Amino acid sequence: EIWEFLHGHLQSIFTKDVATYKATTAEDLSLYEWFITPHRQDGLDFHLFMIDHTWAGTASDFRYDLWEPRVQIYGEGTGVITAVVSYTFMLSMATEAGIQHRSHNESRVLVKDAAGWKVAHVHKSPAWRAPHEPSE
């Protein structure tokens, strides 16, 4: 159930399905995307803008893979269930220049209440050994 939900959420991002993205994302979303800014982003407005403008570069043929997926579930049997999913995300895109790949590590915190699952927090980090200090 969790992975099926997550795949629907991720597909909405890459296919510009704003309605599904809104339905699967908490309004008070918080996230860290190291490749965009070193600061936390809050709310949906920024990502709705990015989705509308095909930020992921997936206007062409694409696929994604989740490597080493892991799920941790907390609060089963209570009114609210929390799941932490983590994986290495790889996006492959077929372009005129050939197939391109991008990857990063990702954790998402999902919360389920009577209305269903929603993504409440996202944290992305490099899939390669990053320096502890910024380059000069």
JSON list of C-alpha atoms in Angstrom, two decimals:
[
{"chain": "A", "resi": 1, "resn": "GLU", "atom": "CA", "xyz": [0.00, 0.00, 0.00]},
{"chain": "A", "resi": 2, "resn": "ILE", "atom": "CA", "xyz": [2.76, 2.47, 0.92]},
{"chain": "A", "resi": 3, "resn": "TRP", "atom": "CA", "xyz": [4.88, 1.84, -2.18]},
{"chain": "A", "resi": 4, "resn": "GLU", "atom": "CA", "xyz": [1.81, 2.02, -4.44]},
{"chain": "A", "resi": 5, "resn": "PHE", "atom": "CA", "xyz": [0.91, 5.38, -2.89]},
{"chain": "A", "resi": 6, "resn": "LEU", "atom": "CA", "xyz": [4.48, 6.64, -3.26]},
{"chain": "A", "resi": 7, "resn": "HIS", "atom": "CA", "xyz": [4.68, 5.65, -6.93]},
{"chain": "A", "resi": 8, "resn": "GLY", "atom": "CA", "xyz": [1.45, 7.56, -7.63]},
{"chain": "A", "resi": 9, "resn": "HIS", "atom": "CA", "xyz": [2.85, 10.59, -5.82]},
{"chain": "A", "resi": 10, "resn": "LEU", "atom": "CA", "xyz": [6.17, 10.47, -7.71]},
{"chain": "A", "resi": 11, "resn": "GLN", "atom": "CA", "xyz": [4.42, 9.97, -11.07]},
{"chain": "A", "resi": 12, "resn": "SER", "atom": "CA", "xyz": [2.35, 13.09, -10.39]},
{"chain": "A", "resi": 13, "resn": "ILE", "atom": "CA", "xyz": [5.54, 15.15, -10.08]},
{"chain": "A", "resi": 14, "resn": "PHE", "atom": "CA", "xyz": [7.07, 13.94, -13.33]},
{"chain": "A", "resi": 15, "resn": "THR", "atom": "CA", "xyz": [3.86, 13.96, -15.39]},
{"chain": "A", "resi": 16, "resn": "LYS", "atom": "CA", "xyz": [2.68, 17.44, -14.29]},
{"chain": "A", "resi": 17, "resn": "ASP", "atom": "CA", "xyz": [-0.40, 15.98, -12.54]},
{"chain": "A", "resi": 18, "resn": "VAL", "atom": "CA", "xyz": [-0.98, 18.86, -10.13]},
{"chain": "A", "resi": 19, "resn": "ALA", "atom": "CA", "xyz": [-4.31, 17.49, -8.84]},
{"chain": "A", "resi": 20, "resn": "THR", "atom": "CA", "xyz": [-2.72, 14.22, -7.71]},
{"chain": "A", "resi": 21, "resn": "TYR", "atom": "CA", "xyz": [0.30, 16.04, -6.28]},
{"chain": "A", "resi": 22, "resn": "LYS", "atom": "CA", "xyz": [-1.98, 18.24, -4.16]},
{"chain": "A", "resi": 23, "resn": "ALA", "atom": "CA", "xyz": [-4.06, 15.22, -3.08]},
{"chain": "A", "resi": 24, "resn": "THR", "atom": "CA", "xyz": [-0.95, 13.28, -1.98]},
{"chain": "A", "resi": 25, "resn": "THR", "atom": "CA", "xyz": [1.03, 16.09, -0.31]},
{"chain": "A", "resi": 26, "resn": "ALA", "atom": "CA", "xyz": [0.44, 17.77, 3.05]},
{"chain": "A", "resi": 27, "resn": "GLU", "atom": "CA", "xyz": [-0.16, 21.51, 2.77]},
{"chain": "A", "resi": 28, "resn": "ASP", "atom": "CA", "xyz": [2.53, 22.12, 5.41]},
{"chain": "A", "resi": 29, "resn": "LEU", "atom": "CA", "xyz": [5.12, 20.09, 3.48]},
{"chain": "A", "resi": 30, "resn": "SER", "atom": "CA", "xyz": [8.72, 20.70, 4.51]},
{"chain": "A", "resi": 31, "resn": "LEU", "atom": "CA", "xyz": [11.68, 19.56, 2.48]},
{"chain": "A", "resi": 32, "resn": "TYR", "atom": "CA", "xyz": [15.37, 19.82, 1.83]},
{"chain": "A", "resi": 33, "resn": "GLU", "atom": "CA", "xyz": [16.64, 19.61, -1.74]},
{"chain": "A", "resi": 34, "resn": "TRP", "atom": "CA", "xyz": [20.42, 20.08, -1.66]},
{"chain": "A", "resi": 35, "resn": "PHE", "atom": "CA", "xyz": [20.61, 20.73, -5.41]},
{"chain": "A", "resi": 36, "resn": "ILE", "atom": "CA", "xyz": [18.16, 23.67, -5.24]},
{"chain": "A", "resi": 37, "resn": "THR", "atom": "CA", "xyz": [19.01, 25.47, -1.99]},
{"chain": "A", "resi": 38, "resn": "PRO", "atom": "CA", "xyz": [20.80, 24.64, 1.26]},
{"chain": "A", "resi": 39, "resn": "HIS", "atom": "CA", "xyz": [17.74, 25.82, 3.18]},
{"chain": "A", "resi": 40, "resn": "ARG", "atom": "CA", "xyz": [14.44, 24.17, 4.11]},
{"chain": "A", "resi": 41, "resn": "GLN", "atom": "CA", "xyz": [11.50, 24.84, 1.80]},
{"chain": "A", "resi": 42, "resn": "ASP", "atom": "CA", "xyz": [8.01, 24.98, 3.32]},
{"chain": "A", "resi": 43, "resn": "GLY", "atom": "CA", "xyz": [4.61, 24.61, 1.69]},
{"chain": "A", "resi": 44, "resn": "LEU", "atom": "CA", "xyz": [3.41, 23.67, -1.78]},
{"chain": "A", "resi": 45, "resn": "ASP", "atom": "CA", "xyz": [3.71, 26.90, -3.77]},
{"chain": "A", "resi": 46, "resn": "PHE", "atom": "CA", "xyz": [7.33, 26.41, -4.87]},
{"chain": "A", "resi": 47, "resn": "HIS", "atom": "CA", "xyz": [6.74, 22.85, -6.05]},
{"chain": "A", "resi": 48, "resn": "LEU", "atom": "CA", "xyz": [3.50, 23.66, -7.83]},
{"chain": "A", "resi": 49, "resn": "PHE", "atom": "CA", "xyz": [5.45, 26.30, -9.78]},
{"chain": "A", "resi": 50, "resn": "MET", "atom": "CA", "xyz": [8.21, 23.80, -10.55]},
{"chain": "A", "resi": 51, "resn": "ILE", "atom": "CA", "xyz": [5.75, 21.09, -11.66]},
{"chain": "A", "resi": 52, "resn": "ASP", "atom": "CA", "xyz": [3.89, 23.54, -13.91]},
{"chain": "A", "resi": 53, "resn": "HIS", "atom": "CA", "xyz": [7.22, 24.37, -15.59]},
{"chain": "A", "resi": 54, "resn": "THR", "atom": "CA", "xyz": [8.49, 20.78, -15.99]},
{"chain": "A", "resi": 55, "resn": "TRP", "atom": "CA", "xyz": [11.42, 21.37, -13.63]},
{"chain": "A", "resi": 56, "resn": "ALA", "atom": "CA", "xyz": [12.49, 17.73, -13.74]},
{"chain": "A", "resi": 57, "resn": "GLY", "atom": "CA", "xyz": [13.15, 17.87, -17.47]},
{"chain": "A", "resi": 58, "resn": "THR", "atom": "CA", "xyz": [10.83, 14.95, -18.07]},
{"chain": "A", "resi": 59, "resn": "ALA", "atom": "CA", "xyz": [8.88, 16.33, -21.00]},
{"chain": "A", "resi": 60, "resn": "SER", "atom": "CA", "xyz": [10.39, 13.44, -22.97]},
{"chain": "A", "resi": 61, "resn": "ASP", "atom": "CA", "xyz": [10.39, 9.72, -22.26]},
{"chain": "A", "resi": 62, "resn": "PHE", "atom": "CA", "xyz": [11.51, 8.91, -18.71]},
{"chain": "A", "resi": 63, "resn": "ARG", "atom": "CA", "xyz": [11.55, 6.26, -16.04]},
{"chain": "A", "resi": 64, "resn": "TYR", "atom": "CA", "xyz": [12.64, 6.20, -12.42]},
{"chain": "A", "resi": 65, "resn": "ASP", "atom": "CA", "xyz": [13.93, 3.46, -10.18]},
{"chain": "A", "resi": 66, "resn": "LEU", "atom": "CA", "xyz": [14.03, 3.24, -6.39]},
{"chain": "A", "resi": 67, "resn": "TRP", "atom": "CA", "xyz": [17.14, 1.37, -5.26]},
{"chain": "A", "resi": 68, "resn": "GLU", "atom": "CA", "xyz": [17.45, -0.24, -1.84]},
{"chain": "A", "resi": 69, "resn": "PRO", "atom": "CA", "xyz": [13.92, 0.76, -0.75]},
{"chain": "A", "resi": 70, "resn": "ARG", "atom": "CA", "xyz": [13.20, 0.66, 2.97]},
{"chain": "A", "resi": 71, "resn": "VAL", "atom": "CA", "xyz": [10.05, 1.44, 4.93]},
{"chain": "A", "resi": 72, "resn": "GLN", "atom": "CA", "xyz": [9.69, 2.03, 8.68]},
{"chain": "A", "resi": 73, "resn": "ILE", "atom": "CA", "xyz": [6.13, 2.16, 10.06]},
{"chain": "A", "resi": 74, "resn": "TYR", "atom": "CA", "xyz": [5.08, 3.75, 13.34]},
{"chain": "A", "resi": 75, "resn": "GLY", "atom": "CA", "xyz": [1.72, 4.07, 15.09]},
{"chain": "A", "resi": 76, "resn": "GLU", "atom": "CA", "xyz": [-0.13, 1.11, 13.58]},
{"chain": "A", "resi": 77, "resn": "GLY", "atom": "CA", "xyz": [-3.39, 0.55, 15.42]},
{"chain": "A", "resi": 78, "resn": "THR", "atom": "CA", "xyz": [-3.71, 4.25, 16.27]},
{"chain": "A", "resi": 79, "resn": "GLY", "atom": "CA", "xyz": [-5.57, 7.04, 14.52]},
{"chain": "A", "resi": 80, "resn": "VAL", "atom": "CA", "xyz": [-2.50, 8.29, 12.65]},
{"chain": "A", "resi": 81, "resn": "ILE", "atom": "CA", "xyz": [0.19, 6.11, 11.06]},
{"chain": "A", "resi": 82, "resn": "THR", "atom": "CA", "xyz": [3.61, 7.44, 10.09]},
{"chain": "A", "resi": 83, "resn": "ALA", "atom": "CA", "xyz": [5.88, 5.78, 7.54]},
{"chain": "A", "resi": 84, "resn": "VAL", "atom": "CA", "xyz": [9.45, 6.74, 6.74]},
{"chain": "A", "resi": 85, "resn": "VAL", "atom": "CA", "xyz": [10.53, 5.56, 3.30]},
{"chain": "A", "resi": 86, "resn": "SER", "atom": "CA", "xyz": [14.12, 5.82, 2.11]},
{"chain": "A", "resi": 87, "resn": "TYR", "atom": "CA", "xyz": [15.84, 4.82, -1.11]},
{"chain": "A", "resi": 88, "resn": "THR", "atom": "CA", "xyz": [18.25, 5.94, -3.79]},
{"chain": "A", "resi": 89, "resn": "PHE", "atom": "CA", "xyz": [16.24, 7.59, -6.55]},
{"chain": "A", "resi": 90, "resn": "MET", "atom": "CA", "xyz": [17.49, 7.27, -10.14]},
{"chain": "A", "resi": 91, "resn": "LEU", "atom": "CA", "xyz": [15.80, 9.18, -12.96]},
{"chain": "A", "resi": 92, "resn": "SER", "atom": "CA", "xyz": [16.56, 8.10, -16.54]},
{"chain": "A", "resi": 93, "resn": "MET", "atom": "CA", "xyz": [15.48, 10.31, -19.44]},
{"chain": "A", "resi": 94, "resn": "ALA", "atom": "CA", "xyz": [15.63, 9.62, -23.17]},
{"chain": "A", "resi": 95, "resn": "THR", "atom": "CA", "xyz": [16.60, 12.84, -24.95]},
{"chain": "A", "resi": 96, "resn": "GLU", "atom": "CA", "xyz": [17.86, 13.74, -28.41]},
{"chain": "A", "resi": 97, "resn": "ALA", "atom": "CA", "xyz": [21.38, 13.64, -26.95]},
{"chain": "A", "resi": 98, "resn": "GLY", "atom": "CA", "xyz": [20.83, 10.10, -25.64]},
{"chain": "A", "resi": 99, "resn": "ILE", "atom": "CA", "xyz": [19.82, 8.64, -22.31]},
{"chain": "A", "resi": 100, "resn": "GLN", "atom": "CA", "xyz": [20.73, 10.70, -19.26]},
{"chain": "A", "resi": 101, "resn": "HIS", "atom": "CA", "xyz": [20.69, 9.60, -15.62]},
{"chain": "A", "resi": 102, "resn": "ARG", "atom": "CA", "xyz": [20.46, 11.52, -12.34]},
{"chain": "A", "resi": 103, "resn": "SER", "atom": "CA", "xyz": [20.42, 10.01, -8.88]},
{"chain": "A", "resi": 104, "resn": "HIS", "atom": "CA", "xyz": [20.26, 11.08, -5.25]},
{"chain": "A", "resi": 105, "resn": "ASN", "atom": "CA", "xyz": [19.32, 9.61, -1.87]},
{"chain": "A", "resi": 106, "resn": "GLU", "atom": "CA", "xyz": [15.86, 10.41, -0.64]},
{"chain": "A", "resi": 107, "resn": "SER", "atom": "CA", "xyz": [13.75, 10.01, 2.51]},
{"chain": "A", "resi": 108, "resn": "ARG", "atom": "CA", "xyz": [10.06, 10.82, 2.67]},
{"chain": "A", "resi": 109, "resn": "VAL", "atom": "CA", "xyz": [7.87, 10.94, 5.75]},
{"chain": "A", "resi": 110, "resn": "LEU", "atom": "CA", "xyz": [4.32, 9.82, 5.00]},
{"chain": "A", "resi": 111, "resn": "VAL", "atom": "CA", "xyz": [1.37, 10.31, 7.33]},
{"chain": "A", "resi": 112, "resn": "LYS", "atom": "CA", "xyz": [-1.92, 8.41, 7.10]},
{"chain": "A", "resi": 113, "resn": "ASP", "atom": "CA", "xyz": [-5.11, 9.55, 8.77]},
{"chain": "A", "resi": 114, "resn": "ALA", "atom": "CA", "xyz": [-8.79, 9.06, 7.92]},
{"chain": "A", "resi": 115, "resn": "ALA", "atom": "CA", "xyz": [-8.25, 10.94, 4.63]},
{"chain": "A", "resi": 116, "resn": "GLY", "atom": "CA", "xyz": [-5.42, 8.62, 3.51]},
{"chain": "A", "resi": 117, "resn": "TRP", "atom": "CA", "xyz": [-1.67, 8.95, 2.96]},
{"chain": "A", "resi": 118, "resn": "LYS", "atom": "CA", "xyz": [0.12, 12.27, 2.42]},
{"chain": "A", "resi": 119, "resn": "VAL", "atom": "CA", "xyz": [3.78, 13.19, 2.05]},
{"chain": "A", "resi": 120, "resn": "ALA", "atom": "CA", "xyz": [4.67, 15.53, 4.94]},
{"chain": "A", "resi": 121, "resn": "HIS", "atom": "CA", "xyz": [8.47, 15.80, 4.66]},
{"chain": "A", "resi": 122, "resn": "VAL", "atom": "CA", "xyz": [11.15, 15.10, 2.04]},
{"chain": "A", "resi": 123, "resn": "HIS", "atom": "CA", "xyz": [14.92, 15.09, 2.43]},
{"chain": "A", "resi": 124, "resn": "LYS", "atom": "CA", "xyz": [17.26, 14.65, -0.54]},
{"chain": "A", "resi": 125, "resn": "SER", "atom": "CA", "xyz": [21.02, 14.27, -0.38]},
{"chain": "A", "resi": 126, "resn": "PRO", "atom": "CA", "xyz": [23.79, 13.49, -2.87]},
{"chain": "A", "resi": 127, "resn": "ALA", "atom": "CA", "xyz": [24.31, 9.87, -3.86]},
{"chain": "A", "resi": 128, "resn": "TRP", "atom": "CA", "xyz": [28.07, 10.55, -3.93]},
{"chain": "A", "resi": 129, "resn": "ARG", "atom": "CA", "xyz": [30.47, 11.54, -1.20]},
{"chain": "A", "resi": 130, "resn": "ALA", "atom": "CA", "xyz": [29.93, 15.26, -0.78]},
{"chain": "A", "resi": 131, "resn": "PRO", "atom": "CA", "xyz": [32.55, 17.50, 0.83]},
{"chain": "A", "resi": 132, "resn": "HIS", "atom": "CA", "xyz": [31.85, 18.78, 4.33]},
{"chain": "A", "resi": 133, "resn": "GLU", "atom": "CA", "xyz": [32.73, 22.31, 3.26]},
{"chain": "A", "resi": 134, "resn": "PRO", "atom": "CA", "xyz": [31.56, 24.20, 0.17]},
{"chain": "A", "resi": 135, "resn": "SER", "atom": "CA", "xyz": [34.08, 24.42, -2.65]},
{"chain": "A", "resi": 136, "resn": "GLU", "atom": "CA", "xyz": [35.91, 27.72, -3.09]}
]
